[in-house]
């Protein structure tokens, strides 16, 4: 069983930056794929970024070039650096882990979700 705890959300002005962190416990972190999802009010949850077990990263088009996902296996932590934030980035951001499908070819599966979820952290971008 994997437990995930997000931190780093908050209120920021458009154009600003935030760095989200996700601390994992349980399981073997380095073997998992990790992802960041978001859900805005009235909208479906969407995959923002993912990083495979081997470190390959993938991003949705709307955040490409602005967001960076990374992982520190020694600290069992994954990060989402968010720059040039826009009001449309406002959402609850969730960290997730996949123990089953962990390679870079799993992106299609990850779009539908992963095995384990954190409780989320709210990011609000004001205009």
mmCIF file of C-alpha atoms in Angstrom:
data_model
loop_
_atom_site.group_PDB
_atom_site.id
_atom_site.type_symbol
_atom_site.label_atom_id
_atom_site.label_comp_id
_atom_site.label_asym_id
_atom_site.label_seq_id
_atom_site.Cartn_x
_atom_site.Cartn_y
_atom_site.Cartn_z
ATOM 1 C CA UNK A 1 0.000 0.000 0.000
ATOM 2 C CA UNK A 2 1.338 3.395 -1.001
ATOM 3 C CA UNK A 3 0.468 6.577 0.857
ATOM 4 C CA UNK A 4 0.896 9.937 -0.853
ATOM 5 C CA UNK A 5 0.842 13.389 0.729
ATOM 6 C CA UNK A 6 0.907 16.551 -1.372
ATOM 7 C CA UNK A 7 2.091 19.978 -0.276
ATOM 8 C CA UNK A 8 2.969 23.324 -1.795
ATOM 9 C CA UNK A 9 -0.359 24.554 -3.095
ATOM 10 C CA UNK A 10 -1.614 28.061 -2.506
ATOM 11 C CA UNK A 11 -2.652 31.360 -4.040
ATOM 12 C CA UNK A 12 -0.428 32.950 -6.666
ATOM 13 C CA UNK A 13 -0.830 35.721 -9.220
ATOM 14 C CA UNK A 14 -0.847 34.972 -12.919
ATOM 15 C CA UNK A 15 2.698 34.657 -14.192
ATOM 16 C CA UNK A 16 3.963 33.390 -10.868
ATOM 17 C CA UNK A 17 5.385 30.035 -9.846
ATOM 18 C CA UNK A 18 4.659 27.269 -7.377
ATOM 19 C CA UNK A 19 6.403 24.012 -6.575
ATOM 20 C CA UNK A 20 4.290 21.073 -5.496
ATOM 21 C CA UNK A 21 5.778 18.168 -3.572
ATOM 22 C CA UNK A 22 4.473 14.664 -3.039
ATOM 23 C CA UNK A 23 5.927 12.529 -0.268
ATOM 24 C CA UNK A 24 5.413 8.791 -0.674
ATOM 25 C CA UNK A 25 5.540 6.012 1.897
ATOM 26 C CA UNK A 26 4.943 2.288 1.601
ATOM 27 C CA UNK A 27 6.062 0.195 -1.319
ATOM 28 C CA UNK A 28 9.298 0.821 -3.207
ATOM 29 C CA UNK A 29 9.139 4.362 -4.557
ATOM 30 C CA UNK A 30 11.794 3.926 -7.214
ATOM 31 C CA UNK A 31 9.746 1.179 -8.897
ATOM 32 C CA UNK A 32 6.638 3.312 -9.302
ATOM 33 C CA UNK A 33 5.577 5.621 -12.058
ATOM 34 C CA UNK A 34 4.375 8.934 -10.614
ATOM 35 C CA UNK A 35 1.912 11.451 -11.908
ATOM 36 C CA UNK A 36 0.266 14.777 -11.185
ATOM 37 C CA UNK A 37 -3.392 15.267 -12.020
ATOM 38 C CA UNK A 38 -5.712 18.192 -11.554
ATOM 39 C CA UNK A 39 -9.416 18.765 -11.306
ATOM 40 C CA UNK A 40 -10.974 22.176 -11.736
ATOM 41 C CA UNK A 41 -14.493 22.943 -10.487
ATOM 42 C CA UNK A 42 -17.078 21.413 -12.784
ATOM 43 C CA UNK A 43 -14.471 19.646 -14.894
ATOM 44 C CA UNK A 44 -13.120 16.134 -15.150
ATOM 45 C CA UNK A 45 -9.822 15.154 -13.641
ATOM 46 C CA UNK A 46 -6.971 15.345 -16.124
ATOM 47 C CA UNK A 47 -3.407 14.122 -16.248
ATOM 48 C CA UNK A 48 -0.993 17.039 -16.087
ATOM 49 C CA UNK A 49 2.387 15.310 -16.070
ATOM 50 C CA UNK A 50 3.866 11.885 -15.485
ATOM 51 C CA UNK A 51 7.286 10.428 -14.918
ATOM 52 C CA UNK A 52 8.093 6.809 -15.560
ATOM 53 C CA UNK A 53 10.103 4.499 -13.390
ATOM 54 C CA UNK A 54 13.064 5.228 -15.641
ATOM 55 C CA UNK A 55 12.628 8.988 -15.491
ATOM 56 C CA UNK A 56 10.930 9.644 -18.828
ATOM 57 C CA UNK A 57 8.529 12.575 -18.561
ATOM 58 C CA UNK A 58 5.263 13.339 -20.340
ATOM 59 C CA UNK A 59 3.058 16.456 -20.244
ATOM 60 C CA UNK A 60 -0.326 17.534 -21.454
ATOM 61 C CA UNK A 61 -0.089 20.140 -24.191
ATOM 62 C CA UNK A 62 -1.522 22.965 -22.063
ATOM 63 C CA UNK A 63 1.400 22.856 -19.614
ATOM 64 C CA UNK A 64 4.239 21.823 -21.916
ATOM 65 C CA UNK A 65 7.152 24.204 -21.448
ATOM 66 C CA UNK A 66 5.734 25.690 -18.252
ATOM 67 C CA UNK A 67 5.578 22.716 -15.866
ATOM 68 C CA UNK A 68 8.326 20.270 -14.954
ATOM 69 C CA UNK A 69 7.848 16.960 -13.174
ATOM 70 C CA UNK A 70 10.778 15.362 -11.384
ATOM 71 C CA UNK A 71 11.490 12.723 -8.789
ATOM 72 C CA UNK A 72 14.020 12.176 -6.033
ATOM 73 C CA UNK A 73 14.144 8.457 -5.351
ATOM 74 C CA UNK A 74 16.440 8.925 -2.366
ATOM 75 C CA UNK A 75 13.784 11.067 -0.684
ATOM 76 C CA UNK A 76 10.718 9.166 -1.964
ATOM 77 C CA UNK A 77 9.396 12.432 -3.330
ATOM 78 C CA UNK A 78 8.100 13.709 -6.632
ATOM 79 C CA UNK A 79 7.793 17.373 -7.567
ATOM 80 C CA UNK A 80 5.858 19.546 -9.964
ATOM 81 C CA UNK A 81 7.479 22.882 -10.725
ATOM 82 C CA UNK A 82 4.871 25.207 -12.185
ATOM 83 C CA UNK A 83 5.990 28.418 -13.888
ATOM 84 C CA UNK A 84 4.139 31.096 -15.827
ATOM 85 C CA UNK A 85 0.928 30.118 -14.118
ATOM 86 C CA UNK A 86 -2.386 31.076 -15.685
ATOM 87 C CA UNK A 87 -5.852 31.431 -14.147
ATOM 88 C CA UNK A 88 -6.913 28.313 -16.065
ATOM 89 C CA UNK A 89 -4.351 26.319 -14.053
ATOM 90 C CA UNK A 90 -6.552 26.803 -10.971
ATOM 91 C CA UNK A 91 -7.522 23.370 -9.665
ATOM 92 C CA UNK A 92 -6.977 20.783 -6.981
ATOM 93 C CA UNK A 93 -3.758 18.990 -7.854
ATOM 94 C CA UNK A 94 -3.400 15.311 -6.997
ATOM 95 C CA UNK A 95 -0.311 13.167 -6.802
ATOM 96 C CA UNK A 96 -0.639 9.564 -7.946
ATOM 97 C CA UNK A 97 1.466 6.422 -8.170
ATOM 98 C CA UNK A 98 1.254 3.406 -10.446
ATOM 99 C CA UNK A 99 2.890 0.163 -9.344
ATOM 100 C CA UNK A 100 1.576 -1.944 -12.210
ATOM 101 C CA UNK A 101 2.433 -0.070 -15.387
ATOM 102 C CA UNK A 102 5.573 1.929 -14.869
ATOM 103 C CA UNK A 103 7.278 2.394 -18.237
ATOM 104 C CA UNK A 104 7.102 5.315 -20.612
ATOM 105 C CA UNK A 105 4.721 3.354 -22.839
ATOM 106 C CA UNK A 106 2.010 3.498 -20.192
ATOM 107 C CA UNK A 107 0.880 7.056 -20.879
ATOM 108 C CA UNK A 108 -2.441 5.945 -22.366
ATOM 109 C CA UNK A 109 -3.204 3.998 -19.189
ATOM 110 C CA UNK A 110 -2.113 6.851 -16.959
ATOM 111 C CA UNK A 111 -4.567 9.193 -18.673
ATOM 112 C CA UNK A 112 -7.301 7.151 -17.027
ATOM 113 C CA UNK A 113 -5.638 7.167 -13.634
ATOM 114 C CA UNK A 114 -3.093 5.394 -11.457
ATOM 115 C CA UNK A 115 -3.245 2.934 -8.580
ATOM 116 C CA UNK A 116 -2.772 5.226 -5.583
ATOM 117 C CA UNK A 117 -3.830 8.793 -4.869
ATOM 118 C CA UNK A 118 -3.105 11.607 -2.485
ATOM 119 C CA UNK A 119 -5.810 13.855 -1.082
ATOM 120 C CA UNK A 120 -4.860 16.822 -3.208
ATOM 121 C CA UNK A 121 -3.629 20.370 -2.768
ATOM 122 C CA UNK A 122 -5.416 23.468 -4.024
ATOM 123 C CA UNK A 123 -3.716 25.804 -6.483
ATOM 124 C CA UNK A 124 -5.431 29.120 -7.144
ATOM 125 C CA UNK A 125 -4.098 31.494 -9.786
ATOM 126 C CA UNK A 126 -5.520 35.003 -9.704
ATOM 127 C CA UNK A 127 -5.669 37.238 -12.763
#
